[in-house]
XYZ file of N, CA and C in Angstrom:
231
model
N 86.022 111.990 48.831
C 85.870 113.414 49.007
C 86.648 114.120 47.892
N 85.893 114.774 47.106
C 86.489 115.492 46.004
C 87.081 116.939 46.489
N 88.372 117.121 47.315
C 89.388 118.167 47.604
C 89.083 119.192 46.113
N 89.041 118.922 45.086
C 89.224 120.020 44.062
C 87.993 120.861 44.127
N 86.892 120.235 44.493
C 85.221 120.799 44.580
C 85.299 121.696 45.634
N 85.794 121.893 46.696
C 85.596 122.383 48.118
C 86.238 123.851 47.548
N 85.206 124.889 48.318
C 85.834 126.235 48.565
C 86.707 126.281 49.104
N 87.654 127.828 49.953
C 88.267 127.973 50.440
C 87.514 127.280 52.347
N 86.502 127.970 52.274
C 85.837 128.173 53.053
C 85.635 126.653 53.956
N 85.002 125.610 52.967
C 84.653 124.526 53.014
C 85.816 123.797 53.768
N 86.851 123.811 52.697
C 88.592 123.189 53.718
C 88.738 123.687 54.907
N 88.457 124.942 55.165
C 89.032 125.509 56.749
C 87.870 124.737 57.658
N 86.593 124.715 57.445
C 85.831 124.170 57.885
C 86.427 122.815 58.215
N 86.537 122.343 57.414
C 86.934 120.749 57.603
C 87.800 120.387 58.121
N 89.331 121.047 58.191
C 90.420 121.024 59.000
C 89.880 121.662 60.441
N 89.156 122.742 60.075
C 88.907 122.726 62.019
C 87.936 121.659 62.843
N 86.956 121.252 61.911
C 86.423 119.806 62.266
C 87.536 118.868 62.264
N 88.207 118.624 61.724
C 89.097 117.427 61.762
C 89.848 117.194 62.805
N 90.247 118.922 63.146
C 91.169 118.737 64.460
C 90.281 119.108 65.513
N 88.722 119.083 65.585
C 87.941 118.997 66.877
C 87.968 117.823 67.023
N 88.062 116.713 66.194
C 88.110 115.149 66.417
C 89.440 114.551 66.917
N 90.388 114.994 66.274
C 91.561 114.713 66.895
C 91.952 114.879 68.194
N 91.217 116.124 68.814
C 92.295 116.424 70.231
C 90.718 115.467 70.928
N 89.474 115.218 70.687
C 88.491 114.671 71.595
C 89.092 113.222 71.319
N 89.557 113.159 70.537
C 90.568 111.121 70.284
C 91.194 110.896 71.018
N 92.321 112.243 71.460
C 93.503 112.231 71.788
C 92.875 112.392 73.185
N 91.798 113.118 73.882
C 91.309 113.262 75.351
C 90.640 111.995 75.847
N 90.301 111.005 74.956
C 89.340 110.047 75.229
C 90.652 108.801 75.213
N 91.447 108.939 74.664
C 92.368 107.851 74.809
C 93.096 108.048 76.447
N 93.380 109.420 76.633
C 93.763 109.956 77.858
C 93.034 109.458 78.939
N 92.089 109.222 78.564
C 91.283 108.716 80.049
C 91.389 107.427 80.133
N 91.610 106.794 79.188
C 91.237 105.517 79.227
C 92.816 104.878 79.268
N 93.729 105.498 79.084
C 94.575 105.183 79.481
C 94.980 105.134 81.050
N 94.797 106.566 81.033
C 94.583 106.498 82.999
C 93.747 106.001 83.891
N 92.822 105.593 82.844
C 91.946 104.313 83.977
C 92.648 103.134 83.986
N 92.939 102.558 82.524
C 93.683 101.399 82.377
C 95.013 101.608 83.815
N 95.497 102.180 83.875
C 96.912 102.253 84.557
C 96.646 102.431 86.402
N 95.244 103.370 86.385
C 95.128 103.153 88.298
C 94.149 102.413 88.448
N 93.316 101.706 87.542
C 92.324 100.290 88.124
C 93.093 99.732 87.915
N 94.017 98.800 87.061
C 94.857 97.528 87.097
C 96.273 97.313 87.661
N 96.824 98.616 87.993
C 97.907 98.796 88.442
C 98.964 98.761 87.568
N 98.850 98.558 86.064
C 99.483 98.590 85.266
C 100.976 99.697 84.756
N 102.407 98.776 84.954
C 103.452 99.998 84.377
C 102.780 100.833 83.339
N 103.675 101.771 82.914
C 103.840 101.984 81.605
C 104.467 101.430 80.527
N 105.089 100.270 80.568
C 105.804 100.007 79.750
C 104.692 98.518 79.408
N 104.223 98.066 80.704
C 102.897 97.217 80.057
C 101.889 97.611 79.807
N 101.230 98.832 79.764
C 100.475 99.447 78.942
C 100.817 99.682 77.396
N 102.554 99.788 77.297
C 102.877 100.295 75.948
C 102.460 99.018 75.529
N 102.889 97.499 76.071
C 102.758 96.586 75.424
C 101.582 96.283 74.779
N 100.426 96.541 75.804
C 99.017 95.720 75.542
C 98.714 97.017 74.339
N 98.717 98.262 74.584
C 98.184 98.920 73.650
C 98.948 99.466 72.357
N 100.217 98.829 72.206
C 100.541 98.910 71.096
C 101.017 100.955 70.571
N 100.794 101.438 72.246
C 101.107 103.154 72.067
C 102.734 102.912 72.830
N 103.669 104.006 72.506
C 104.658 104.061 73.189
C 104.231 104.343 74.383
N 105.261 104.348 75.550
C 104.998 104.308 77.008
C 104.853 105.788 76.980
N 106.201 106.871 76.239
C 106.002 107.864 76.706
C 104.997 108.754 76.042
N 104.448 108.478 75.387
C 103.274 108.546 74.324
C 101.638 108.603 75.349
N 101.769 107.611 75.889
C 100.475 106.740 76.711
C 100.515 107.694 77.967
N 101.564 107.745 78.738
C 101.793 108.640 79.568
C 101.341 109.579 79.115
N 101.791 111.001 78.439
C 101.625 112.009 78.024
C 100.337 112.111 77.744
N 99.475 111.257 77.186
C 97.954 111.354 76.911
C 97.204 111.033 78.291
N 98.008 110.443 79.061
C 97.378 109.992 80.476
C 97.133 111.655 81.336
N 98.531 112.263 81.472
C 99.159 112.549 82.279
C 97.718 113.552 82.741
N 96.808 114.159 81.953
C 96.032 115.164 82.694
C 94.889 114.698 83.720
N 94.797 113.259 83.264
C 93.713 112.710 83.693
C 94.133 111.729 85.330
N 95.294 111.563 85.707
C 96.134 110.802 86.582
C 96.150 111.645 87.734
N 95.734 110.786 89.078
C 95.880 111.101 90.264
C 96.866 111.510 90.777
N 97.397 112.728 90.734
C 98.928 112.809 90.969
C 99.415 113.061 92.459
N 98.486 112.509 93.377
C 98.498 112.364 94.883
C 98.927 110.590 94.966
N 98.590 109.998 93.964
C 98.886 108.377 93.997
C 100.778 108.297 93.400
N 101.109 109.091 93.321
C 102.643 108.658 92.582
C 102.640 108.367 91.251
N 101.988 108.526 90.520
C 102.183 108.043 88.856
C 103.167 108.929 88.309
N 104.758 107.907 88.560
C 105.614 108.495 88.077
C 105.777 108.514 86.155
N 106.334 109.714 86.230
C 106.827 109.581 85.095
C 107.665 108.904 84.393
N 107.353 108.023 82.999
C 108.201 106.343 82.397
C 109.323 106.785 81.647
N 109.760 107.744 81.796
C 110.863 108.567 81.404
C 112.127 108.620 82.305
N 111.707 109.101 83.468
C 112.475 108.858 84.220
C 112.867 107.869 85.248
C-alpha cells in the first residue's frame, strides 16, 4: 500500500475501516472466549494458557458476552 499516494480523505477512510475491523476482532474473540470458558468450564488462567491471551485481557474481551447470573468471577480478584 503506497501511504504517499492516498489523499487526506482516502487515510481517514482507511483508519475508520481499520478500526471497524478491530473492535468486530476484538467482539468476535469476546464471544468465543466466553463460550470457550461456560461450555468447558474453563479458569481464566487456563484459558490464558491455551490461548496464549492474558487472563485479564481474555476476561475483559469476555466480560460482555458472560452469564453474569452463573458467577464468572473476575481473574483479578
Amino acid at each position: 500500500m503506497d501511504l504517499a499516494a492516498m489523499s487526506v480523505d482516502e487515510l481517514v477512510s482507511a483508519v475508520q475501516h481499520s478500526e471497524q475491523l478491530r473492535r468486530a476482532g476484538r467482539e468476535n474473540s469476546g464471544r468465543l472466549l466466553a463460550e470457550l470458558h461456560s461450555r468447558e468450564g474453563l479458569s481464566w488462567p487456563a484459558i490464558a494458557r491455551l490461548t496464549e491471551i492474558r487472563q485479564t485481557t481474555a476476561y475483559d474481551l469476555a466480560r460482555p458476552f458472560l452469564d453474569v447470573t452463573s458467577g464468572d468471577d473476575d481473574p483479578s480478584e
